[in-house]
Coordinates of C-alpha atoms in Angstrom, one line a residue:
M1 CA 86.0 155.3 138.6
F2 CA 89.4 155.2 137.0
N3 CA 92.1 157.2 138.9
K4 CA 95.2 158.2 136.9
K5 CA 97.2 158.3 140.2
N6 CA 96.7 154.6 140.5
D7 CA 97.4 153.8 136.8
L8 CA 100.1 151.2 137.5
E9 CA 99.9 149.8 134.0
K10 CA 100.4 153.2 132.5
S11 CA 97.4 153.2 130.1
W12 CA 98.7 156.5 128.6
L13 CA 101.4 154.5 126.9
V14 CA 98.8 153.1 124.5
K15 CA 96.9 156.3 123.7
N16 CA 95.8 156.1 120.1
A17 CA 97.3 152.7 119.7
E18 CA 95.9 150.1 117.3
F19 CA 95.2 146.8 119.0
D20 CA 94.8 143.3 117.8
K21 CA 91.8 141.2 118.9
E22 CA 93.6 140.2 122.1
D23 CA 94.4 143.9 123.0
I24 CA 98.1 143.7 122.2
P25 CA 99.2 147.1 120.8
F26 CA 100.7 147.0 117.3
I27 CA 104.2 148.1 116.8
R28 CA 104.8 150.4 113.8
T29 CA 108.0 148.9 112.2
A30 CA 110.8 151.3 111.3
L31 CA 111.9 151.6 107.7
E32 CA 115.6 151.9 108.7
L33 CA 117.8 149.0 109.5
P34 CA 120.5 149.1 112.2
Q35 CA 124.2 149.0 111.4
E36 CA 125.4 148.7 115.0
L37 CA 123.8 148.0 118.4
V38 CA 124.4 149.0 122.0
R39 CA 122.8 147.7 125.2
F40 CA 120.3 149.9 127.0
S41 CA 122.4 149.7 130.1
Q42 CA 125.3 151.2 128.2
R43 CA 123.4 154.1 126.8
N44 CA 124.9 156.7 129.1
G45 CA 128.4 155.6 128.3
S46 CA 128.0 155.8 124.5
N47 CA 128.0 158.9 122.3
E48 CA 127.8 156.8 119.1
F49 CA 124.3 157.9 118.3
H50 CA 124.2 156.1 115.0
K51 CA 123.8 152.9 116.9
W52 CA 120.5 151.3 117.9
I53 CA 119.6 150.5 121.5
H54 CA 118.7 146.8 122.2
F55 CA 117.3 145.1 125.4
F56 CA 118.9 141.7 125.1
E57 CA 120.0 141.7 128.7
R58 CA 118.6 140.9 132.1
D59 CA 115.2 142.3 132.8
K60 CA 116.4 144.0 136.0
D61 CA 118.8 146.1 133.8
F62 CA 116.0 147.9 132.0
I63 CA 112.9 147.5 134.1
C64 CA 113.6 151.1 135.0
L65 CA 112.3 152.1 131.5
W66 CA 108.9 150.6 132.3
N67 CA 108.9 152.2 135.7
N68 CA 109.6 155.7 134.4
P69 CA 109.5 155.9 130.6
K70 CA 109.5 159.7 130.4
K71 CA 112.8 159.9 132.3
Y72 CA 114.7 157.9 129.7
L73 CA 113.0 159.3 126.5
P74 CA 115.4 162.2 125.9
R75 CA 118.5 159.9 125.9
L76 CA 116.8 157.2 123.8
K77 CA 115.8 159.8 121.2
K78 CA 119.5 160.6 120.6
F79 CA 120.1 157.2 119.1
A80 CA 119.1 156.0 115.7
G81 CA 116.4 153.7 117.0
I82 CA 115.6 150.8 119.3
I83 CA 115.0 147.0 119.0
S84 CA 111.8 146.8 121.1
P85 CA 112.1 146.0 124.8
D86 CA 112.5 142.3 125.7
L87 CA 110.9 141.7 129.1
S88 CA 111.0 137.9 129.4
Y89 CA 108.4 135.3 129.2
Y90 CA 110.1 132.0 130.0
A91 CA 108.5 128.7 129.5
D92 CA 108.0 128.1 133.2
Y93 CA 106.4 131.5 133.8
P94 CA 102.6 131.4 134.3
I95 CA 100.8 132.5 131.2
P96 CA 99.4 135.7 132.8
I97 CA 102.9 136.9 133.5
Q98 CA 104.1 136.0 130.0
Y99 CA 101.1 137.9 128.6
Q100 CA 101.7 140.9 130.8
N101 CA 105.3 141.2 129.7
K102 CA 104.3 140.9 126.1
Y103 CA 101.8 143.7 126.6
R104 CA 104.4 145.9 128.4
N105 CA 107.0 145.4 125.6
H106 CA 104.5 146.5 123.0
A107 CA 103.0 149.4 125.1
L108 CA 106.5 150.9 125.6
S109 CA 107.3 150.4 121.9
H110 CA 104.1 152.1 120.7
W111 CA 104.7 155.0 123.0
L112 CA 108.3 155.4 122.0
S113 CA 107.4 155.3 118.3
T114 CA 104.8 158.1 118.8
K115 CA 107.7 160.2 120.3
G116 CA 109.8 159.8 117.2
V117 CA 111.9 156.8 118.2
P118 CA 112.2 154.3 115.3
V119 CA 111.3 150.8 116.5
I120 CA 112.0 147.3 115.2
P121 CA 109.9 144.7 116.9
N122 CA 111.7 142.0 118.8
V123 CA 110.0 138.6 118.6
R124 CA 110.3 136.0 121.3
W125 CA 108.4 132.8 122.3
A126 CA 108.5 130.4 125.2
N127 CA 106.9 127.0 124.5
R128 CA 103.8 126.1 122.6
R129 CA 101.5 127.7 125.2
S130 CA 102.9 131.1 124.1
Y131 CA 102.2 130.7 120.4
G132 CA 98.6 132.1 120.8
F133 CA 99.9 135.6 121.8
C134 CA 103.6 135.9 121.3
F135 CA 103.5 136.8 117.6
R136 CA 100.6 139.3 118.0
G137 CA 101.0 143.0 117.4
V138 CA 103.8 142.6 114.8
E139 CA 103.5 143.5 111.2
K140 CA 103.6 140.7 108.7
N141 CA 106.0 140.7 105.7
S142 CA 108.2 143.1 107.4
V143 CA 111.3 143.2 109.7
V144 CA 111.7 141.4 113.0
A145 CA 114.5 141.0 115.5
I146 CA 115.3 137.8 117.4
G147 CA 117.7 137.3 120.3
T148 CA 119.5 133.9 120.1
H149 CA 121.9 134.8 122.9
G150 CA 121.1 132.3 125.7
Q151 CA 118.8 130.3 123.5
M152 CA 121.5 127.8 122.6
K153 CA 122.9 127.3 126.1
S154 CA 120.9 124.2 127.0
A155 CA 119.3 121.4 125.0
E156 CA 115.9 122.3 126.3
N157 CA 116.2 126.0 125.4
K158 CA 117.4 125.1 121.9
K159 CA 114.6 122.6 121.4
L160 CA 112.0 125.3 122.3
F161 CA 113.6 127.8 120.1
L162 CA 113.8 125.5 117.1
E163 CA 110.2 124.4 117.6
G164 CA 108.9 128.0 117.6
L165 CA 111.0 129.4 114.8
P166 CA 109.1 127.8 111.9
V167 CA 105.8 128.9 113.6
M168 CA 107.1 132.5 113.7
M169 CA 108.1 132.3 110.1
A170 CA 104.8 131.0 109.0
T171 CA 102.9 133.5 111.0
L172 CA 104.8 136.7 110.2
S173 CA 106.7 135.9 107.0
P174 CA 109.4 138.5 107.6
H175 CA 111.5 139.6 104.7
T176 CA 114.4 140.7 107.1
I177 CA 115.5 139.1 110.4
I178 CA 117.9 140.9 112.7
I179 CA 119.7 138.3 114.9
Y180 CA 121.5 139.2 118.1
G181 CA 123.7 136.3 119.0
K182 CA 124.7 133.1 117.2
A183 CA 123.3 132.4 113.8
P184 CA 124.6 128.9 112.8
D185 CA 124.1 127.9 109.2
E186 CA 122.3 124.7 110.1
I187 CA 119.4 126.9 111.4
W188 CA 119.5 130.0 109.2
K189 CA 120.9 128.9 105.8
E190 CA 117.6 127.6 104.5
Y191 CA 115.9 130.9 105.3
S192 CA 118.8 132.9 103.8
E193 CA 118.7 130.9 100.6
S194 CA 115.0 131.4 100.4
G195 CA 115.6 135.1 100.0
I196 CA 115.2 136.4 103.5
N197 CA 117.7 139.0 104.5
I198 CA 119.5 137.8 107.6
I199 CA 121.4 140.5 109.6
Q200 CA 123.5 139.1 112.4
F201 CA 125.1 140.9 115.3
P202 CA 127.3 138.9 117.6
S203 CA 126.6 139.3 121.3
E204 CA 129.2 141.1 123.4
K205 CA 130.3 137.9 125.0
E206 CA 131.0 136.4 121.5
T207 CA 132.9 139.5 120.5
Y208 CA 135.0 139.4 123.7
H209 CA 135.9 135.8 123.2
E210 CA 136.7 136.3 119.6
A211 CA 139.0 139.2 120.4
K212 CA 140.7 137.2 123.1
K213 CA 141.2 134.3 120.7
E214 CA 142.8 136.6 118.1
A215 CA 145.0 138.2 120.8
T216 CA 146.4 134.9 121.8
A217 CA 146.8 133.4 118.3

């Protein structure tokens, strides 16, 4: 018999959720769009509550949210919204771990949305093995977020990113894409010219280097 004390996967997070055929909870996409972002790990040092929280950082910096969601809810509710959690599924992860992190990202997002936190789904993929589940639970013809920070660091990562991008576009047909990180024209210009709204936020590292460059100019 099910024992709530042993509910390590926190089934209460998906109470009243709508699931796809592979049991991935759907994320209800917010109608608002972010104007500025702040990392989850910087939430306590920021009183700029018009910003949206993002999770484009190391998993260890926000796994605490999965471990104890209720603890962090009051602070998250002060901000304008969140880009959905981004627990990783790297190409060399076993598929069960990739799938588990996908589920956890969506379970947290569903629960937060039921608590009044606007959520925009983050979409990520690994290699072709992940295509069967990585785009599930996301509304089509809507808004998605993508983190490119780190995706362009190696030739292999860039290759996997570029292979999956047209698959994502064909599967979800988003009308707006929020990009955290680099958005080079050779990748995004064709989508922008096709009428897709591209909103790009530079990563903090990019902002730092740009400020340093201007200071020494």
